[in-house]
Amino acid sequence: MSSITVDGISKDFSSGNKKTQVLKDLHLEIPDTSFTVLLGPSGCGKSTLLRIIAGLEKPTSGRILLDGIDITNEEPSDRGLAMVFQNYALYPHMTAYGNVEYALKIAKVDKEERHRRVMDALEMVELTDQAKKLPAMMSGGQRQRVALARAIVKKPRVFLMDEPLSNLDAKLRGQMRETITGLYKKLGCTFLYVTHDQVEAMSMGTNIVLLQGGKIMQQGSPRRIYTDPENIYTAGFIGSPPCNILQSRGFQIAIRSEDILPGKSEGVQLQADVHSVEQLGRDSIYNLQTPLGPLQMKTLCTWEEQDDTLEITLPYEKIMYFDEAGKRINPTQEMETALQTHAQELSEQRAYIA
Ligand code: ADP
Ligand code: MG
């Protein structure tokens, strides 16, 4: 049972006389037994935060608490956490068994118990038949399973994982996602998982923390993050294709590609030029140019030949409104009318030019 509190963590890195603040006064609660995902684009500070929690990096200010106890100055090995890295970080001269056993040897666990725990951990990752192999003889997926077993065997209070699937191909990534969520369910402890991949975050996490530029943009369940983004950044980061963002007069709107309807119905109606259509089997992605700007629409794939232009509708209840700074707002009646008028005026201008 273990929760982590990130209490006002900041981190500066200096190179020469230039100082960059990578983490900016972060406050965060990582709940006990959650599968929390730190999600964000490359360079936003995910690894730095994870390394600070692991004790591999010192914060410039702030504290890390584990079950309410300040561990900011504790050695990494005293924290009871286990880390899994993108590049596996296995000892190349040790077999899978040896790699998993190593930490127990150092901790002077007796031989019989060591054997039992190593075999249990290897079994959990379905690797008992590979126990005698060296890392060089194993595939990337198998190596990452060894790294997972090495974490499991320590019986950590929290599992920390930094983009563990990034070096694997798409098919293996899918399998390993299942392995890791399966482990999470079996072990019932706290997982803190770093990724830049929103699909991974949405499919694995029970709790997502979206970071950008060293700040938290939003935290919540995948459902909450998807259905109720608090700002335009979160709306635009989640979804495939990403959420459409359009500028209107004095505010911005966002609408998901899957919420746009072909044809005329209740909502903001637009005439769209079809630039291209990706027919993906189940879905088709339309790349459209509309008077309000470029839009992507996702609908069920029909394999039909497409016209050059198309009527589409942005249903009122699916449009999300944001102020100019990107903060989510409740639309007023005036804003809805303004959007409608804006769309109409632009359509008429376009018709006139054409
Ligand atoms: P992420 O894991 O989200 O891709 P990182 O935490 O690795 O991001 O890095 C965040 C920022 O901090 C990057 O701009 C990176 O260049 C910088 N950074 C990370 N580690 C160091 C370091 N040891 N020295 C200087 N800058 C660093
Ligand atoms: Mg990183």
GROMACS .gro file of C-alpha atoms and ligand atoms in nm:
model
  382
    1MET     CA    1   0.000   0.000   0.000
    2SER     CA    2   0.177   0.316  -0.109
    3SER     CA    3   0.090   0.665  -0.220
    4ILE     CA    4   0.335   0.928  -0.337
    5THR     CA    5   0.301   1.301  -0.279
    6VAL     CA    6   0.491   1.544  -0.499
    7ASP     CA    7   0.499   1.855  -0.283
    8GLY     CA    8   0.606   2.172  -0.465
    9ILE     CA    9   0.882   2.011  -0.670
   10SER     CA   10   1.091   2.240  -0.890
   11LYS     CA   11   1.400   2.146  -1.087
   12ASP     CA   12   1.652   2.375  -1.258
   13PHE     CA   13   1.930   2.256  -1.483
   14SER     CA   14   2.215   2.494  -1.557
   15SER     CA   15   2.447   2.468  -1.852
   16GLY     CA   16   2.716   2.741  -1.863
   17ASN     CA   17   2.546   3.051  -1.726
   18LYS     CA   18   2.204   2.955  -1.863
   19LYS     CA   19   1.951   2.816  -1.620
   20THR     CA   20   1.638   2.634  -1.736
   21GLN     CA   21   1.352   2.548  -1.508
   22VAL     CA   22   1.240   2.201  -1.614
   23LEU     CA   23   0.981   2.140  -1.340
   24LYS     CA   24   0.778   2.430  -1.204
   25ASP     CA   25   0.640   2.395  -0.853
   26LEU     CA   26   0.456   2.067  -0.911
   27HIS     CA   27   0.192   1.947  -0.667
   28LEU     CA   28   0.063   1.599  -0.728
   29GLU     CA   29  -0.094   1.308  -0.543
   30ILE     CA   30  -0.027   0.961  -0.682
   31PRO     CA   31  -0.297   0.751  -0.515
   32ASP     CA   32  -0.230   0.415  -0.352
   33THR     CA   33  -0.286   0.122  -0.593
   34SER     CA   34  -0.344   0.355  -0.889
   35PHE     CA   35  -0.189   0.303  -1.230
   36THR     CA   36  -0.082   0.663  -1.275
   37VAL     CA   37   0.055   0.768  -1.613
   38LEU     CA   38   0.278   1.073  -1.655
   39LEU     CA   39   0.194   1.175  -2.009
   40GLY     CA   40   0.339   1.457  -2.220
   41PRO     CA   41   0.549   1.547  -2.522
   42SER     CA   42   0.920   1.481  -2.535
   43GLY     CA   43   1.117   1.724  -2.318
   44CYS     CA   44   0.829   1.822  -2.087
   45GLY     CA   45   1.005   1.686  -1.776
   46LYS     CA   46   0.850   1.339  -1.729
   47SER     CA   47   1.177   1.151  -1.681
   48THR     CA   48   1.315   1.423  -1.458
   49LEU     CA   49   1.014   1.393  -1.226
   50LEU     CA   50   1.035   1.013  -1.222
   51ARG     CA   51   1.410   1.026  -1.147
   52ILE     CA   52   1.346   1.270  -0.862
   53ILE     CA   53   1.087   1.031  -0.716
   54ALA     CA   54   1.331   0.741  -0.758
   55GLY     CA   55   1.607   0.943  -0.588
   56LEU     CA   56   1.832   0.942  -0.895
   57GLU     CA   57   1.808   1.322  -0.918
   58LYS     CA   58   1.784   1.590  -0.647
   59PRO     CA   59   1.505   1.848  -0.676
   60THR     CA   60   1.600   2.217  -0.662
   61SER     CA   61   1.316   2.265  -0.416
   62GLY     CA   62   1.016   2.074  -0.282
   63ARG     CA   63   0.965   1.737  -0.117
   64ILE     CA   64   0.870   1.381  -0.211
   65LEU     CA   65   0.656   1.192   0.042
   66LEU     CA   66   0.593   0.819   0.044
   67ASP     CA   67   0.285   0.736   0.252
   68GLY     CA   68   0.319   1.077   0.410
   69ILE     CA   69   0.684   1.032   0.507
   70ASP     CA   70   0.947   1.266   0.363
   71ILE     CA   71   1.193   1.061   0.156
   72THR     CA   72   1.350   1.352  -0.036
   73ASN     CA   73   1.693   1.285   0.110
   74GLU     CA   74   1.682   0.908   0.120
   75GLU     CA   75   1.911   0.696  -0.096
   76PRO     CA   76   1.740   0.539  -0.401
   77SER     CA   77   1.799   0.190  -0.259
   78ASP     CA   78   1.626   0.280   0.070
   79ARG     CA   79   1.304   0.400  -0.093
   80GLY     CA   80   1.150   0.062  -0.169
   81LEU     CA   81   1.083   0.154  -0.530
   82ALA     CA   82   1.178  -0.034  -0.846
   83MET     CA   83   1.247   0.128  -1.180
   84VAL     CA   84   1.214  -0.013  -1.533
   85PHE     CA   85   1.389   0.179  -1.810
   86GLN     CA   86   1.332   0.213  -2.184
   87ASN     CA   87   1.671   0.056  -2.264
   88TYR     CA   88   1.622  -0.239  -2.020
   89ALA     CA   89   1.955  -0.169  -1.841
   90LEU     CA   90   2.034  -0.540  -1.796
   91TYR     CA   91   2.377  -0.675  -1.700
   92PRO     CA   92   2.499  -0.818  -2.033
   93HIS     CA   93   2.723  -1.088  -1.879
   94MET     CA   94   2.445  -1.230  -1.656
   95THR     CA   95   2.170  -1.468  -1.763
   96ALA     CA   96   1.804  -1.371  -1.728
   97TYR     CA   97   1.808  -1.563  -1.399
   98GLY     CA   98   2.124  -1.387  -1.282
   99ASN     CA   99   1.985  -1.045  -1.365
  100VAL     CA  100   1.669  -1.110  -1.165
  101GLU     CA  101   1.858  -1.269  -0.876
  102TYR     CA  102   2.120  -0.997  -0.842
  103ALA     CA  103   1.935  -0.756  -0.612
  104LEU     CA  104   1.844  -1.045  -0.379
  105LYS     CA  105   2.206  -1.156  -0.362
  106ILE     CA  106   2.313  -0.805  -0.266
  107ALA     CA  107   2.039  -0.803  -0.002
  108LYS     CA  108   2.182  -1.136   0.127
  109VAL     CA  109   1.858  -1.327   0.085
  110ASP     CA  110   1.933  -1.699   0.136
  111LYS     CA  111   1.972  -1.922  -0.165
  112GLU     CA  112   1.649  -2.120  -0.138
  113GLU     CA  113   1.429  -1.816  -0.099
  114ARG     CA  114   1.620  -1.645  -0.377
  115HIS     CA  115   1.547  -1.933  -0.612
  116ARG     CA  116   1.181  -1.937  -0.525
  117ARG     CA  117   1.138  -1.563  -0.572
  118VAL     CA  118   1.335  -1.550  -0.898
  119MET     CA  119   1.131  -1.836  -1.046
  120ASP     CA  120   0.805  -1.673  -0.931
  121ALA     CA  121   0.903  -1.344  -1.095
  122LEU     CA  122   1.011  -1.513  -1.418
  123GLU     CA  123   0.685  -1.703  -1.426
  124MET     CA  124   0.482  -1.384  -1.386
  125VAL     CA  125   0.639  -1.249  -1.705
  126GLU     CA  126   0.620  -1.589  -1.881
  127LEU     CA  127   0.993  -1.630  -1.909
  128THR     CA  128   1.077  -1.946  -1.712
  129ASP     CA  129   1.201  -2.118  -2.029
  130GLN     CA  130   1.448  -1.836  -2.099
  131ALA     CA  131   1.610  -1.834  -1.754
  132LYS     CA  132   1.952  -1.947  -1.874
  133LYS     CA  133   1.982  -1.710  -2.167
  134LEU     CA  134   2.203  -1.403  -2.182
  135PRO     CA  135   2.037  -1.073  -2.280
  136ALA     CA  136   2.217  -1.078  -2.617
  137MET     CA  137   2.035  -1.403  -2.703
  138MET     CA  138   1.691  -1.257  -2.630
  139SER     CA  139   1.451  -1.035  -2.827
  140GLY     CA  140   1.371  -0.681  -2.716
  141GLY     CA  141   1.040  -0.794  -2.571
  142GLN     CA  142   1.204  -1.074  -2.373
  143ARG     CA  143   1.470  -0.838  -2.239
  144GLN     CA  144   1.202  -0.601  -2.120
  145ARG     CA  145   1.030  -0.896  -1.947
  146VAL     CA  146   1.357  -0.969  -1.765
  147ALA     CA  147   1.369  -0.605  -1.657
  148LEU     CA  148   1.010  -0.638  -1.529
  149ALA     CA  149   1.095  -0.958  -1.340
  150ARG     CA  150   1.394  -0.783  -1.186
  151ALA     CA  151   1.158  -0.514  -1.056
  152ILE     CA  152   0.896  -0.768  -0.935
  153VAL     CA  153   1.148  -0.972  -0.737
  154LYS     CA  154   1.228  -0.671  -0.516
  155LYS     CA  155   0.865  -0.654  -0.399
  156PRO     CA  156   0.869  -0.276  -0.434
  157ARG     CA  157   0.612  -0.044  -0.281
  158VAL     CA  158   0.583   0.136  -0.614
  159PHE     CA  159   0.681   0.040  -0.970
  160LEU     CA  160   0.835   0.324  -1.169
  161MET     CA  161   0.852   0.277  -1.547
  162ASP     CA  162   1.006   0.518  -1.795
  163GLU     CA  163   0.877   0.458  -2.149
  164PRO     CA  164   0.940   0.083  -2.116
  165LEU     CA  165   0.778   0.000  -2.452
  166SER     CA  166   0.936   0.267  -2.670
  167ASN     CA  167   1.204   0.039  -2.815
  168LEU     CA  168   0.958  -0.231  -2.921
  169ASP     CA  169   0.770  -0.263  -3.250
  170ALA     CA  170   0.396  -0.195  -3.263
  171LYS     CA  171   0.279  -0.556  -3.228
  172LEU     CA  172   0.505  -0.632  -2.932
  173ARG     CA  173   0.405  -0.306  -2.769
  174GLY     CA  174   0.044  -0.424  -2.773
  175GLN     CA  175   0.139  -0.755  -2.608
  176MET     CA  176   0.358  -0.585  -2.348
  177ARG     CA  177   0.082  -0.339  -2.262
  178GLU     CA  178  -0.128  -0.639  -2.168
  179THR     CA  179   0.157  -0.799  -1.973
  180ILE     CA  180   0.207  -0.481  -1.770
  181THR     CA  181  -0.161  -0.417  -1.698
  182GLY     CA  182  -0.193  -0.787  -1.610
  183LEU     CA  183   0.092  -0.751  -1.360
  184TYR     CA  184  -0.071  -0.443  -1.216
  185LYS     CA  185  -0.393  -0.635  -1.156
  186LYS     CA  186  -0.214  -0.934  -1.006
  187LEU     CA  187   0.018  -0.738  -0.778
  188GLY     CA  188  -0.235  -0.473  -0.673
  189CYS     CA  189   0.029  -0.212  -0.597
  190THR     CA  190   0.100   0.140  -0.718
  191PHE     CA  191   0.237   0.190  -1.069
  192LEU     CA  192   0.383   0.516  -1.199
  193TYR     CA  193   0.432   0.494  -1.572
  194VAL     CA  194   0.588   0.751  -1.806
  195THR     CA  195   0.496   0.776  -2.173
  196HIS     CA  196   0.460   1.032  -2.453
  197ASP     CA  197   0.200   0.806  -2.619
  198GLN     CA  198  -0.157   0.905  -2.541
  199VAL     CA  199  -0.295   0.572  -2.666
  200GLU     CA  200  -0.075   0.390  -2.414
  201ALA     CA  201  -0.184   0.632  -2.142
  202MET     CA  202  -0.555   0.597  -2.222
  203SER     CA  203  -0.546   0.219  -2.250
  204MET     CA  204  -0.333   0.145  -1.943
  205GLY     CA  205  -0.384   0.420  -1.687
  206THR     CA  206  -0.644   0.454  -1.415
  207ASN     CA  207  -0.515   0.806  -1.356
  208ILE     CA  208  -0.347   1.031  -1.612
  209VAL     CA  209  -0.130   1.334  -1.536
  210LEU     CA  210  -0.074   1.543  -1.846
  211LEU     CA  211   0.246   1.750  -1.832
  212GLN     CA  212   0.355   2.031  -2.062
  213GLY     CA  213   0.656   2.257  -2.012
  214GLY     CA  214   0.716   2.132  -1.659
  215LYS     CA  215   0.358   2.205  -1.547
  216ILE     CA  216   0.052   1.989  -1.492
  217MET     CA  217  -0.214   2.064  -1.753
  218GLN     CA  218  -0.474   1.823  -1.614
  219GLN     CA  219  -0.501   1.517  -1.393
  220GLY     CA  220  -0.783   1.263  -1.387
  221SER     CA  221  -0.923   0.935  -1.513
  222PRO     CA  222  -0.886   0.861  -1.887
  223ARG     CA  223  -1.260   0.915  -1.919
  224ARG     CA  224  -1.245   1.255  -1.752
  225ILE     CA  225  -0.944   1.369  -1.957
  226TYR     CA  226  -1.119   1.266  -2.279
  227THR     CA  227  -1.472   1.386  -2.211
  228ASP     CA  228  -1.400   1.692  -2.002
  229PRO     CA  229  -1.070   1.861  -2.092
  230GLU     CA  230  -1.009   2.167  -1.872
  231ASN     CA  231  -0.798   2.345  -2.131
  232ILE     CA  232  -0.730   2.353  -2.502
  233TYR     CA  233  -0.392   2.183  -2.459
  234THR     CA  234  -0.549   1.875  -2.301
  235ALA     CA  235  -0.825   1.867  -2.565
  236GLY     CA  236  -0.566   1.883  -2.843
  237PHE     CA  237  -0.331   1.623  -2.694
  238ILE     CA  238  -0.583   1.344  -2.642
  239GLY     CA  239  -0.758   1.159  -2.924
  240SER     CA  240  -0.662   1.007  -3.255
  241PRO     CA  241  -0.672   1.196  -3.476
  242PRO     CA  242  -0.614   1.482  -3.229
  243CYS     CA  243  -0.908   1.705  -3.144
  244ASN     CA  244  -0.983   1.978  -3.401
  245ILE     CA  245  -0.919   2.331  -3.274
  246LEU     CA  246  -1.072   2.635  -3.444
  247GLN     CA  247  -1.051   3.009  -3.377
  248SER     CA  248  -1.366   3.215  -3.364
  249ARG     CA  249  -1.420   3.573  -3.252
  250GLY     CA  250  -1.269   3.619  -2.909
  251PHE     CA  251  -1.275   3.249  -2.820
  252GLN     CA  252  -1.165   2.908  -2.947
  253ILE     CA  253  -1.358   2.587  -2.997
  254ALA     CA  254  -1.256   2.223  -3.005
  255ILE     CA  255  -1.443   1.930  -3.153
  256ARG     CA  256  -1.335   1.568  -3.180
  257SER     CA  257  -1.305   1.416  -3.526
  258GLU     CA  258  -1.548   1.140  -3.427
  259ASP     CA  259  -1.812   1.394  -3.316
  260ILE     CA  260  -1.840   1.567  -3.654
  261LEU     CA  261  -2.134   1.440  -3.860
  262PRO     CA  262  -2.157   1.413  -4.237
  263GLY     CA  263  -2.470   1.583  -4.373
  264LYS     CA  264  -2.700   1.847  -4.229
  265SER     CA  265  -2.831   1.817  -3.875
  266GLU     CA  266  -2.872   2.018  -3.556
  267GLY     CA  267  -2.555   2.225  -3.511
  268VAL     CA  268  -2.310   2.446  -3.695
  269GLN     CA  269  -2.331   2.347  -4.061
  270LEU     CA  270  -2.031   2.388  -4.286
  271GLN     CA  271  -1.948   2.330  -4.649
  272ALA     CA  272  -1.621   2.135  -4.665
  273ASP     CA  273  -1.373   2.066  -4.944
  274VAL     CA  274  -1.248   1.710  -4.926
  275HIS     CA  275  -0.867   1.715  -4.950
  276SER     CA  276  -0.814   1.347  -4.889
  277VAL     CA  277  -0.978   1.044  -4.731
  278GLU     CA  278  -0.790   0.770  -4.547
  279GLN     CA  279  -1.004   0.455  -4.558
  280LEU     CA  280  -0.875   0.249  -4.267
  281GLY     CA  281  -1.117  -0.044  -4.267
  282ARG     CA  282  -1.337   0.035  -3.972
  283ASP     CA  283  -1.305   0.413  -3.993
  284SER     CA  284  -1.242   0.671  -4.259
  285ILE     CA  285  -1.051   0.989  -4.175
  286TYR     CA  286  -1.155   1.285  -4.387
  287ASN     CA  287  -0.910   1.572  -4.422
  288LEU     CA  288  -1.134   1.870  -4.487
  289GLN     CA  289  -1.099   2.240  -4.553
  290THR     CA  290  -1.390   2.442  -4.415
  291PRO     CA  291  -1.463   2.816  -4.387
  292LEU     CA  292  -1.363   2.795  -4.019
  293GLY     CA  293  -1.033   2.620  -4.101
  294PRO     CA  294  -0.899   2.269  -4.158
  295LEU     CA  295  -1.087   1.984  -3.988
  296GLN     CA  296  -1.047   1.609  -3.959
  297MET     CA  297  -1.364   1.400  -3.945
  298LYS     CA  298  -1.377   1.033  -3.849
  299THR     CA  299  -1.675   0.826  -3.968
  300LEU     CA  300  -1.745   0.462  -4.039
  301CYS     CA  301  -1.563   0.343  -4.347
  302THR     CA  302  -1.790   0.273  -4.646
  303TRP     CA  303  -1.518   0.224  -4.914
  304GLU     CA  304  -1.722   0.450  -5.138
  305GLU     CA  305  -1.583   0.696  -5.389
  306GLN     CA  306  -1.591   1.045  -5.232
  307ASP     CA  307  -1.727   1.373  -5.368
  308ASP     CA  308  -1.502   1.680  -5.376
  309THR     CA  309  -1.725   1.870  -5.139
  310LEU     CA  310  -1.935   1.771  -4.844
  311GLU     CA  311  -2.187   1.918  -4.602
  312ILE     CA  312  -2.088   1.856  -4.241
  313THR     CA  313  -2.235   1.944  -3.903
  314LEU     CA  314  -2.065   2.027  -3.575
  315PRO     CA  315  -2.337   1.923  -3.325
  316TYR     CA  316  -2.393   2.196  -3.065
  317GLU     CA  317  -2.360   1.964  -2.768
  318LYS     CA  318  -2.022   1.834  -2.888
  319ILE     CA  319  -1.854   2.172  -2.928
  320MET     CA  320  -1.620   2.264  -2.642
  321TYR     CA  321  -1.549   2.633  -2.581
  322PHE     CA  322  -1.225   2.787  -2.453
  323ASP     CA  323  -1.118   3.145  -2.389
  324GLU     CA  324  -0.826   3.299  -2.579
  325ALA     CA  325  -0.582   3.180  -2.313
  326GLY     CA  326  -0.708   2.824  -2.366
  327LYS     CA  327  -0.912   2.780  -2.047
  328ARG     CA  328  -1.239   2.585  -2.079
  329ILE     CA  329  -1.548   2.802  -2.047
  330ASN     CA  330  -1.921   2.751  -2.047
  331PRO     CA  331  -2.052   2.908  -2.365
  332THR     CA  332  -2.305   3.187  -2.338
  333GLN     CA  333  -2.597   3.210  -2.578
  334GLU     CA  334  -2.412   3.504  -2.742
  335MET     CA  335  -2.106   3.292  -2.809
  336GLU     CA  336  -2.309   3.018  -2.972
  337THR     CA  337  -2.480   3.274  -3.193
  338ALA     CA  338  -2.145   3.442  -3.268
  339LEU     CA  339  -2.000   3.110  -3.380
  340GLN     CA  340  -2.299   3.040  -3.603
  341THR     CA  341  -2.279   3.391  -3.757
  342HIS     CA  342  -1.902   3.367  -3.801
  343ALA     CA  343  -1.938   3.036  -3.985
  344GLN     CA  344  -2.215   3.177  -4.205
  345GLU     CA  345  -2.023   3.494  -4.293
  346LEU     CA  346  -1.712   3.300  -4.385
  347SER     CA  347  -1.918   3.059  -4.597
  348GLU     CA  348  -2.078   3.348  -4.785
  349GLN     CA  349  -1.740   3.515  -4.845
  350ARG     CA  350  -1.610   3.188  -4.978
  351ALA     CA  351  -1.908   3.137  -5.206
  352TYR     CA  352  -1.859   3.493  -5.336
  353ILE     CA  353  -1.488   3.433  -5.410
  354ALA     CA  354  -1.567   3.105  -5.579
  355ADP     P1  355   1.093   1.396  -2.100
  355ADP     O1  356   1.127   1.273  -2.024
  355ADP     O2  357   0.956   1.446  -2.075
  355ADP     O3  358   1.121   1.382  -2.247
  355ADP     P2  359   1.315   1.509  -1.954
  355ADP     O4  360   1.271   1.508  -1.812
  355ADP     O5  361   1.410   1.404  -1.996
  355ADP     O6  362   1.189   1.515  -2.050
  355ADP     O7  363   1.384   1.648  -1.985
  355ADP     C1  364   1.319   1.772  -1.963
  355ADP     C2  365   1.412   1.884  -2.002
  355ADP     O8  366   1.524   1.886  -1.914
  355ADP     C3  367   1.471   1.871  -2.141
  355ADP     O9  368   1.473   1.997  -2.202
  355ADP     C4  369   1.609   1.819  -2.118
  355ADP    O10  370   1.696   1.861  -2.220
  355ADP     C5  371   1.646   1.881  -1.985
  355ADP     N1  372   1.739   1.795  -1.907
  355ADP     C6  373   1.713   1.672  -1.862
  355ADP     N2  374   1.817   1.623  -1.793
  355ADP     C7  375   1.913   1.718  -1.796
  355ADP     C8  376   2.045   1.731  -1.743
  355ADP     N3  377   2.100   1.632  -1.670
  355ADP     N4  378   2.112   1.844  -1.766
  355ADP     C9  379   2.057   1.946  -1.838
  355ADP     N5  380   1.934   1.943  -1.890
  355ADP    C10  381   1.861   1.831  -1.870
  356MG      MG  382   1.196   1.086  -2.089
   0.00000   0.00000   0.00000
